[in-house]
Amino acid sequence: MNITRRYLLAGASALAVPFGSAFAQKAEFTVKYGNNLPVTHPMNIRAAEMAAKIKEESKGRLDFQVYPNNQLGNDTDMLSQVRSGALDFFTLSPLILGTLVPAAQISGVGFAFKDYTQVWAAMDGDLGAHVRKQIAGSSSLFAFEKIWDNGYRQMTSSIRAINTPEDLKGMKIRIPPSPFWVSMFKAFEAAPATINFAEVYSSLQTKVVDAQENPLAIIATAKLNEVQKYCSMTNHMWDGFWFLGNKKSFERLPADLQAIVTRNVNAAGLNQRADVKTLNDNLQADLKGKGMIFNNAEAEPFRAKLRASGFYADWHKKFGDEAWAVLEKYTGKLA
């Protein structure tokens, strides 16, 4: 079975991990990890494997519980929970995390990274280190070293294909709750509406908005093709998921269990990156077969619109010269 069918058909049993009788005794420590993605998404497939490995390597001392698909609330709810320690771990887009740690948004600058070679060099290098330092220094949270992948984001619509910035003018498009996204789509003269992911399908279905933007893996696993006709391959933004932990909660674990968690979270993140890349590469044909109409959009007209609107200059000023220089070390000159 190919990777596309494996993930889309995985079903709710994906997180029902059998740990065996060897670890049937009550765990010494229990931690909870929440996310907003369907159980069939690569994030949750790898999280299930990760949880099993953590339990095995800790000889049953640590029970790492996974709660997918907004079971513990929407992004805003879970971010509040992990900040307070009510939730131990949470994966969140850097751009939504930017509402708490503004520096985190820098990896999502529109039309910045040209390919994955640039993305991973930056996020596993100086840019990722800069962001993790800001997260740890300005919140009750920390981020593990290896950011997980969400993929390049694409724009979908129920009313028309998006080939140029002009096609976005006046379009009601759902975006995540982030000032960064708002500013970018306002630069394109769209009408952005911030809606939590849990309400995206119904908002598109009821025409509260006409469009949205997400990587193909999310478009497919959330079945957004059922309520969207066009998918425009804009690659307008690379997006990932910082695997966040509450500092105090993590520090309560003995050092050996901290090491087991860290090693397995980072290893699962690398595996998930490969899965998402393969899944996104294969999904276009799958979604076409379900009736979606695809088009490829050229990046340069969108970059030119962002330059002309002052988007790059404004965010350069907000992030500061030092951080912007680190970004452009990997992307090249943006403005």
CSV table of C-alpha atoms in Angstrom, one decimal:
chain,number,residue,atom,x,y,z
A,1,MET,CA,0.0,0.0,0.0
A,2,ASN,CA,1.4,3.4,-0.9
A,3,ILE,CA,2.0,6.1,1.7
A,4,THR,CA,-1.0,8.2,0.6
A,5,ARG,CA,-3.5,5.3,1.0
A,6,ARG,CA,-1.8,4.1,4.2
A,7,TYR,CA,-2.4,7.5,5.9
A,8,LEU,CA,-5.8,8.2,4.5
A,9,LEU,CA,-7.1,4.8,5.4
A,10,ALA,CA,-5.3,4.5,8.8
A,11,GLY,CA,-8.5,5.2,10.7
A,12,ALA,CA,-9.1,5.9,14.4
A,13,SER,CA,-7.2,2.8,15.5
A,14,ALA,CA,-4.0,4.5,14.7
A,15,LEU,CA,-3.5,5.6,18.3
A,16,ALA,CA,-4.7,2.4,19.9
A,17,VAL,CA,-1.1,1.3,20.6
A,18,PRO,CA,-0.8,-2.2,22.2
A,19,PHE,CA,1.9,-2.0,24.8
A,20,GLY,CA,1.8,-5.6,26.0
A,21,SER,CA,1.6,-7.2,29.4
A,22,ALA,CA,5.3,-6.4,30.2
A,23,PHE,CA,4.2,-2.8,31.1
A,24,ALA,CA,0.8,-3.6,32.5
A,25,GLN,CA,1.7,-2.0,35.9
A,26,LYS,CA,0.6,1.5,36.6
A,27,ALA,CA,3.1,4.1,35.3
A,28,GLU,CA,5.0,6.3,37.7
A,29,PHE,CA,4.5,9.3,35.5
A,30,THR,CA,1.7,10.2,33.0
A,31,VAL,CA,2.0,13.0,30.5
A,32,LYS,CA,-0.5,14.3,28.0
A,33,TYR,CA,0.2,15.6,24.5
A,34,GLY,CA,-2.5,17.3,22.4
A,35,ASN,CA,-2.7,18.4,18.8
A,36,ASN,CA,-5.3,19.7,16.3
A,37,LEU,CA,-4.8,17.2,13.5
A,38,PRO,CA,-6.9,14.2,12.4
A,39,VAL,CA,-5.8,10.8,13.6
A,40,THR,CA,-4.8,9.8,10.1
A,41,HIS,CA,-2.3,12.6,9.7
A,42,PRO,CA,1.4,11.6,9.7
A,43,MET,CA,1.8,13.6,12.9
A,44,ASN,CA,-0.5,11.3,14.8
A,45,ILE,CA,0.8,8.1,13.1
A,46,ARG,CA,4.3,9.0,14.3
A,47,ALA,CA,3.1,10.2,17.7
A,48,ALA,CA,1.5,6.8,18.3
A,49,GLU,CA,4.8,5.1,17.5
A,50,MET,CA,6.7,7.6,19.7
A,51,ALA,CA,4.4,7.0,22.6
A,52,ALA,CA,4.9,3.2,22.3
A,53,LYS,CA,8.7,3.6,22.2
A,54,ILE,CA,8.7,5.9,25.2
A,55,LYS,CA,6.7,3.4,27.2
A,56,GLU,CA,8.9,0.5,26.1
A,57,GLU,CA,12.2,2.3,26.7
A,58,SER,CA,11.1,3.6,30.1
A,59,LYS,CA,10.0,0.0,31.0
A,60,GLY,CA,6.5,1.3,31.7
A,61,ARG,CA,7.5,4.1,34.0
A,62,LEU,CA,6.2,6.8,31.7
A,63,ASP,CA,2.8,6.8,30.0
A,64,PHE,CA,2.9,9.3,27.1
A,65,GLN,CA,-0.8,9.9,26.2
A,66,VAL,CA,-1.7,11.3,22.8
A,67,TYR,CA,-4.9,13.3,22.2
A,68,PRO,CA,-5.4,14.2,18.5
A,69,ASN,CA,-8.1,16.0,16.6
A,70,ASN,CA,-8.8,18.8,19.1
A,71,GLN,CA,-9.9,16.4,21.8
A,72,LEU,CA,-8.6,18.8,24.4
A,73,GLY,CA,-9.9,21.9,22.8
A,74,ASN,CA,-8.9,24.2,19.9
A,75,ASP,CA,-5.4,25.7,19.4
A,76,THR,CA,-6.1,28.6,21.6
A,77,ASP,CA,-7.4,26.4,24.4
A,78,MET,CA,-4.5,24.0,24.2
A,79,LEU,CA,-1.9,26.8,24.1
A,80,SER,CA,-3.4,28.1,27.3
A,81,GLN,CA,-3.4,24.7,28.9
A,82,VAL,CA,0.3,23.9,28.0
A,83,ARG,CA,1.3,27.4,29.3
A,84,SER,CA,-0.4,26.7,32.7
A,85,GLY,CA,0.9,23.1,32.9
A,86,ALA,CA,-2.6,21.5,32.6
A,87,LEU,CA,-1.3,20.0,29.3
A,88,ASP,CA,2.3,18.7,29.1
A,89,PHE,CA,3.0,18.9,25.4
A,90,PHE,CA,1.5,20.5,22.4
A,91,THR,CA,2.4,21.0,18.7
A,92,LEU,CA,1.7,24.4,17.2
A,93,SER,CA,2.5,26.3,14.1
A,94,PRO,CA,5.2,29.0,14.5
A,95,LEU,CA,2.8,31.5,13.2
A,96,ILE,CA,0.1,30.9,15.8
A,97,LEU,CA,2.8,30.6,18.5
A,98,GLY,CA,3.7,34.1,17.3
A,99,THR,CA,0.7,35.5,19.3
A,100,LEU,CA,2.7,34.6,22.4
A,101,VAL,CA,6.3,34.6,21.1
A,102,PRO,CA,6.5,37.1,18.1
A,103,ALA,CA,9.9,35.9,17.0
A,104,ALA,CA,8.5,32.4,16.2
A,105,GLN,CA,6.7,33.8,13.2
A,106,ILE,CA,9.9,34.5,11.2
A,107,SER,CA,10.0,31.0,9.6
A,108,GLY,CA,6.7,31.7,8.0
A,109,VAL,CA,7.6,34.8,6.0
A,110,GLY,CA,5.6,34.7,2.8
A,111,PHE,CA,7.4,33.3,-0.3
A,112,ALA,CA,10.7,33.2,1.6
A,113,PHE,CA,11.9,29.6,1.4
A,114,LYS,CA,12.3,28.3,-2.1
A,115,ASP,CA,12.6,24.6,-1.2
A,116,TYR,CA,13.0,22.1,1.6
A,117,THR,CA,16.8,22.3,1.4
A,118,GLN,CA,16.6,25.9,2.6
A,119,VAL,CA,13.9,25.1,5.1
A,120,TRP,CA,15.8,22.3,7.0
A,121,ALA,CA,19.1,24.1,6.8
A,122,ALA,CA,17.5,27.1,8.5
A,123,MET,CA,15.3,25.3,11.0
A,124,ASP,CA,18.0,22.8,12.1
A,125,GLY,CA,20.5,25.6,12.0
A,126,ASP,CA,20.8,29.2,13.3
A,127,LEU,CA,17.2,30.3,12.6
A,128,GLY,CA,15.7,27.4,14.5
A,129,ALA,CA,18.1,28.0,17.4
A,130,HIS,CA,17.2,31.7,17.4
A,131,VAL,CA,13.5,30.9,17.7
A,132,ARG,CA,13.9,28.2,20.4
A,133,LYS,CA,15.9,30.7,22.4
A,134,GLN,CA,13.1,33.2,22.2
A,135,ILE,CA,10.5,30.7,23.1
A,136,ALA,CA,12.4,29.5,26.2
A,137,GLY,CA,13.2,33.1,27.2
A,138,SER,CA,9.8,34.7,26.9
A,139,SER,CA,7.3,32.0,28.1
A,140,SER,CA,6.7,29.0,30.3
A,141,LEU,CA,7.4,26.8,27.3
A,142,PHE,CA,10.4,25.2,25.6
A,143,ALA,CA,10.6,23.7,22.1
A,144,PHE,CA,12.4,20.4,21.2
A,145,GLU,CA,15.3,20.7,18.7
A,146,LYS,CA,13.6,19.2,15.6
A,147,ILE,CA,10.6,21.0,14.4
A,148,TRP,CA,7.9,18.8,12.8
A,149,ASP,CA,6.6,19.4,9.3
A,150,ASN,CA,3.3,20.8,8.2
A,151,GLY,CA,4.4,21.4,4.6
A,152,TYR,CA,4.2,24.2,2.1
A,153,ARG,CA,0.8,25.8,2.3
A,154,GLN,CA,-1.5,26.0,-0.8
A,155,MET,CA,-4.6,28.1,-1.4
A,156,THR,CA,-8.0,26.5,-2.1
A,157,SER,CA,-11.3,28.2,-3.1
A,158,SER,CA,-14.9,27.3,-4.0
A,159,ILE,CA,-15.2,30.2,-6.4
A,160,ARG,CA,-12.1,30.5,-8.6
A,161,ALA,CA,-8.5,29.5,-9.1
A,162,ILE,CA,-5.8,31.7,-7.7
A,163,ASN,CA,-3.1,32.4,-10.3
A,164,THR,CA,-2.0,35.9,-9.4
A,165,PRO,CA,-2.3,38.3,-6.4
A,166,GLU,CA,-5.2,40.0,-8.2
A,167,ASP,CA,-7.3,36.8,-7.9
A,168,LEU,CA,-7.2,37.2,-4.1
A,169,LYS,CA,-8.7,40.7,-4.2
A,170,GLY,CA,-11.8,40.8,-2.0
A,171,MET,CA,-11.8,37.0,-1.5
A,172,LYS,CA,-13.1,35.8,1.9
A,173,ILE,CA,-10.3,33.5,3.0
A,174,ARG,CA,-10.0,31.6,6.3
A,175,ILE,CA,-6.6,32.0,8.0
A,176,PRO,CA,-5.4,30.8,11.4
A,177,PRO,CA,-5.6,33.3,14.3
A,178,SER,CA,-2.3,35.2,13.7
A,179,PRO,CA,-1.6,38.8,13.0
A,180,PHE,CA,1.2,37.6,10.6
A,181,TRP,CA,-1.3,35.9,8.3
A,182,VAL,CA,-3.7,38.8,8.6
A,183,SER,CA,-1.0,41.3,7.4
A,184,MET,CA,0.0,39.1,4.5
A,185,PHE,CA,-3.4,38.5,3.1
A,186,LYS,CA,-4.4,42.1,3.6
A,187,ALA,CA,-1.3,42.9,1.5
A,188,PHE,CA,-2.9,40.8,-1.2
A,189,GLU,CA,-6.1,42.8,-0.7
A,190,ALA,CA,-8.1,39.7,0.3
A,191,ALA,CA,-10.7,39.7,3.1
A,192,PRO,CA,-9.0,37.4,5.7
A,193,ALA,CA,-11.1,35.8,8.5
A,194,THR,CA,-9.3,34.3,11.5
A,195,ILE,CA,-11.0,31.0,12.4
A,196,ASN,CA,-9.7,28.1,14.5
A,197,PHE,CA,-9.0,24.9,12.6
A,198,ALA,CA,-11.8,23.0,14.3
A,199,GLU,CA,-14.3,25.2,12.5
A,200,VAL,CA,-12.7,25.3,9.1
A,201,TYR,CA,-14.8,22.7,7.4
A,202,SER,CA,-18.1,24.0,8.6
A,203,SER,CA,-17.1,27.6,7.7
A,204,LEU,CA,-16.4,26.6,4.1
A,205,GLN,CA,-19.5,24.4,3.9
A,206,THR,CA,-21.8,27.3,5.0
A,207,LYS,CA,-19.9,29.9,2.9
A,208,VAL,CA,-18.9,32.0,5.9
A,209,VAL,CA,-15.6,32.0,3.9
A,210,ASP,CA,-14.9,31.0,0.3
A,211,ALA,CA,-11.3,30.0,0.6
A,212,GLN,CA,-8.6,28.7,2.9
A,213,GLU,CA,-4.9,27.8,2.8
A,214,ASN,CA,-3.2,24.6,4.2
A,215,PRO,CA,-0.7,22.0,3.1
A,216,LEU,CA,-2.1,19.2,0.9
A,217,ALA,CA,-1.8,16.6,3.7
A,218,ILE,CA,-4.3,18.6,5.8
A,219,ILE,CA,-6.6,19.4,2.9
A,220,ALA,CA,-6.8,15.6,2.3
A,221,THR,CA,-7.0,14.3,5.9
A,222,ALA,CA,-9.6,17.0,6.9
A,223,LYS,CA,-11.5,16.3,3.6
A,224,LEU,CA,-11.6,20.0,2.7
A,225,ASN,CA,-11.8,18.9,-1.0
A,226,GLU,CA,-15.5,18.1,-0.2
A,227,VAL,CA,-16.2,21.8,0.3
A,228,GLN,CA,-13.5,23.4,-2.1
A,229,LYS,CA,-13.3,23.1,-5.9
A,230,TYR,CA,-10.0,24.7,-6.7
A,231,CYS,CA,-6.5,24.1,-5.3
A,232,SER,CA,-3.9,26.6,-6.3
A,233,MET,CA,-0.3,25.4,-5.8
A,234,THR,CA,1.1,28.7,-4.5
A,235,ASN,CA,3.7,27.3,-2.0
A,236,HIS,CA,3.2,30.7,-0.3
A,237,MET,CA,4.5,29.8,3.1
A,238,TRP,CA,6.4,26.9,4.6
A,239,ASP,CA,4.8,25.9,7.9
A,240,GLY,CA,5.9,23.5,10.6
A,241,PHE,CA,4.9,22.4,14.2
A,242,TRP,CA,7.1,23.2,17.1
A,243,PHE,CA,6.8,20.4,19.6
A,244,LEU,CA,6.3,22.4,22.7
A,245,GLY,CA,6.6,21.4,26.4
A,246,ASN,CA,5.8,23.0,29.7
A,247,LYS,CA,9.1,23.7,31.4
A,248,LYS,CA,8.0,22.9,35.0
A,249,SER,CA,6.1,19.8,33.9
A,250,PHE,CA,9.1,18.4,32.0
A,251,GLU,CA,11.5,19.2,34.8
A,252,ARG,CA,9.4,17.1,37.1
A,253,LEU,CA,10.5,14.0,35.2
A,254,PRO,CA,13.7,12.3,36.2
A,255,ALA,CA,16.7,13.0,33.9
A,256,ASP,CA,16.7,9.6,32.3
A,257,LEU,CA,13.0,10.0,31.4
A,258,GLN,CA,13.6,13.5,30.0
A,259,ALA,CA,16.3,12.0,27.8
A,260,ILE,CA,14.0,9.2,26.6
A,261,VAL,CA,11.3,11.7,25.7
A,262,THR,CA,13.7,14.1,24.0
A,263,ARG,CA,15.3,11.4,21.9
A,264,ASN,CA,12.0,10.0,20.8
A,265,VAL,CA,10.3,13.3,20.1
A,266,ASN,CA,13.2,14.4,17.9
A,267,ALA,CA,13.4,11.0,16.1
A,268,ALA,CA,9.6,11.0,15.5
A,269,GLY,CA,9.8,14.5,14.1
A,270,LEU,CA,12.4,13.5,11.5
A,271,ASN,CA,10.3,10.5,10.5
A,272,GLN,CA,7.2,12.7,10.3
A,273,ARG,CA,9.1,15.2,8.0
A,274,ALA,CA,9.8,12.4,5.5
A,275,ASP,CA,6.2,11.2,5.7
A,276,VAL,CA,4.7,14.6,5.1
A,277,LYS,CA,7.0,15.3,2.1
A,278,THR,CA,6.1,12.0,0.5
A,279,LEU,CA,2.4,12.4,1.3
A,280,ASN,CA,2.2,15.9,-0.1
A,281,ASP,CA,4.1,14.8,-3.2
A,282,ASN,CA,1.5,12.1,-3.9
A,283,LEU,CA,-1.7,13.7,-2.8
A,284,GLN,CA,-2.2,16.0,-5.9
A,285,ALA,CA,-3.2,13.0,-8.0
A,286,ASP,CA,-5.4,11.6,-5.3
A,287,LEU,CA,-7.3,14.9,-4.9
A,288,LYS,CA,-7.6,15.4,-8.6
A,289,GLY,CA,-9.2,12.0,-8.8
A,290,LYS,CA,-11.8,13.3,-6.2
A,291,GLY,CA,-12.7,16.2,-8.5
A,292,MET,CA,-10.3,19.0,-7.3
A,293,ILE,CA,-9.0,21.3,-10.0
A,294,PHE,CA,-5.3,22.2,-9.7
A,295,ASN,CA,-3.2,25.0,-11.1
A,296,ASN,CA,0.4,26.1,-10.5
A,297,ALA,CA,1.0,29.8,-9.5
A,298,GLU,CA,4.2,31.6,-10.2
A,299,ALA,CA,5.8,33.0,-7.0
A,300,GLU,CA,7.4,36.2,-8.2
A,301,PRO,CA,4.2,38.2,-8.8
A,302,PHE,CA,3.2,37.5,-5.2
A,303,ARG,CA,6.7,38.4,-3.9
A,304,ALA,CA,6.5,41.7,-5.9
A,305,LYS,CA,3.1,42.5,-4.4
A,306,LEU,CA,4.5,41.9,-0.9
A,307,ARG,CA,7.5,44.1,-1.6
A,308,ALA,CA,5.3,46.9,-3.0
A,309,SER,CA,2.9,46.7,0.0
A,310,GLY,CA,5.8,47.1,2.5
A,311,PHE,CA,5.1,43.6,4.0
A,312,TYR,CA,8.7,42.6,4.0
A,313,ALA,CA,10.0,46.0,5.2
A,314,ASP,CA,7.4,46.1,8.0
A,315,TRP,CA,8.2,42.6,9.3
A,316,HIS,CA,12.0,43.2,9.0
A,317,LYS,CA,11.5,46.1,11.3
A,318,LYS,CA,9.4,44.1,13.8
A,319,PHE,CA,11.8,41.1,13.9
A,320,GLY,CA,14.9,43.3,14.0
A,321,ASP,CA,18.0,43.4,11.9
A,322,GLU,CA,19.7,40.5,13.6
A,323,ALA,CA,16.9,38.0,13.2
A,324,TRP,CA,16.2,39.2,9.6
A,325,ALA,CA,19.8,38.7,8.7
A,326,VAL,CA,19.6,35.1,10.0
A,327,LEU,CA,16.6,34.5,7.9
A,328,GLU,CA,18.2,35.9,4.7
A,329,LYS,CA,21.3,33.8,5.4
A,330,TYR,CA,19.2,30.9,4.2
A,331,THR,CA,16.6,32.5,1.8
A,332,GLY,CA,18.6,35.2,0.1
A,333,LYS,CA,17.6,38.8,-0.1
A,334,LEU,CA,13.8,39.2,0.3
A,335,ALA,CA,13.4,43.0,-0.1
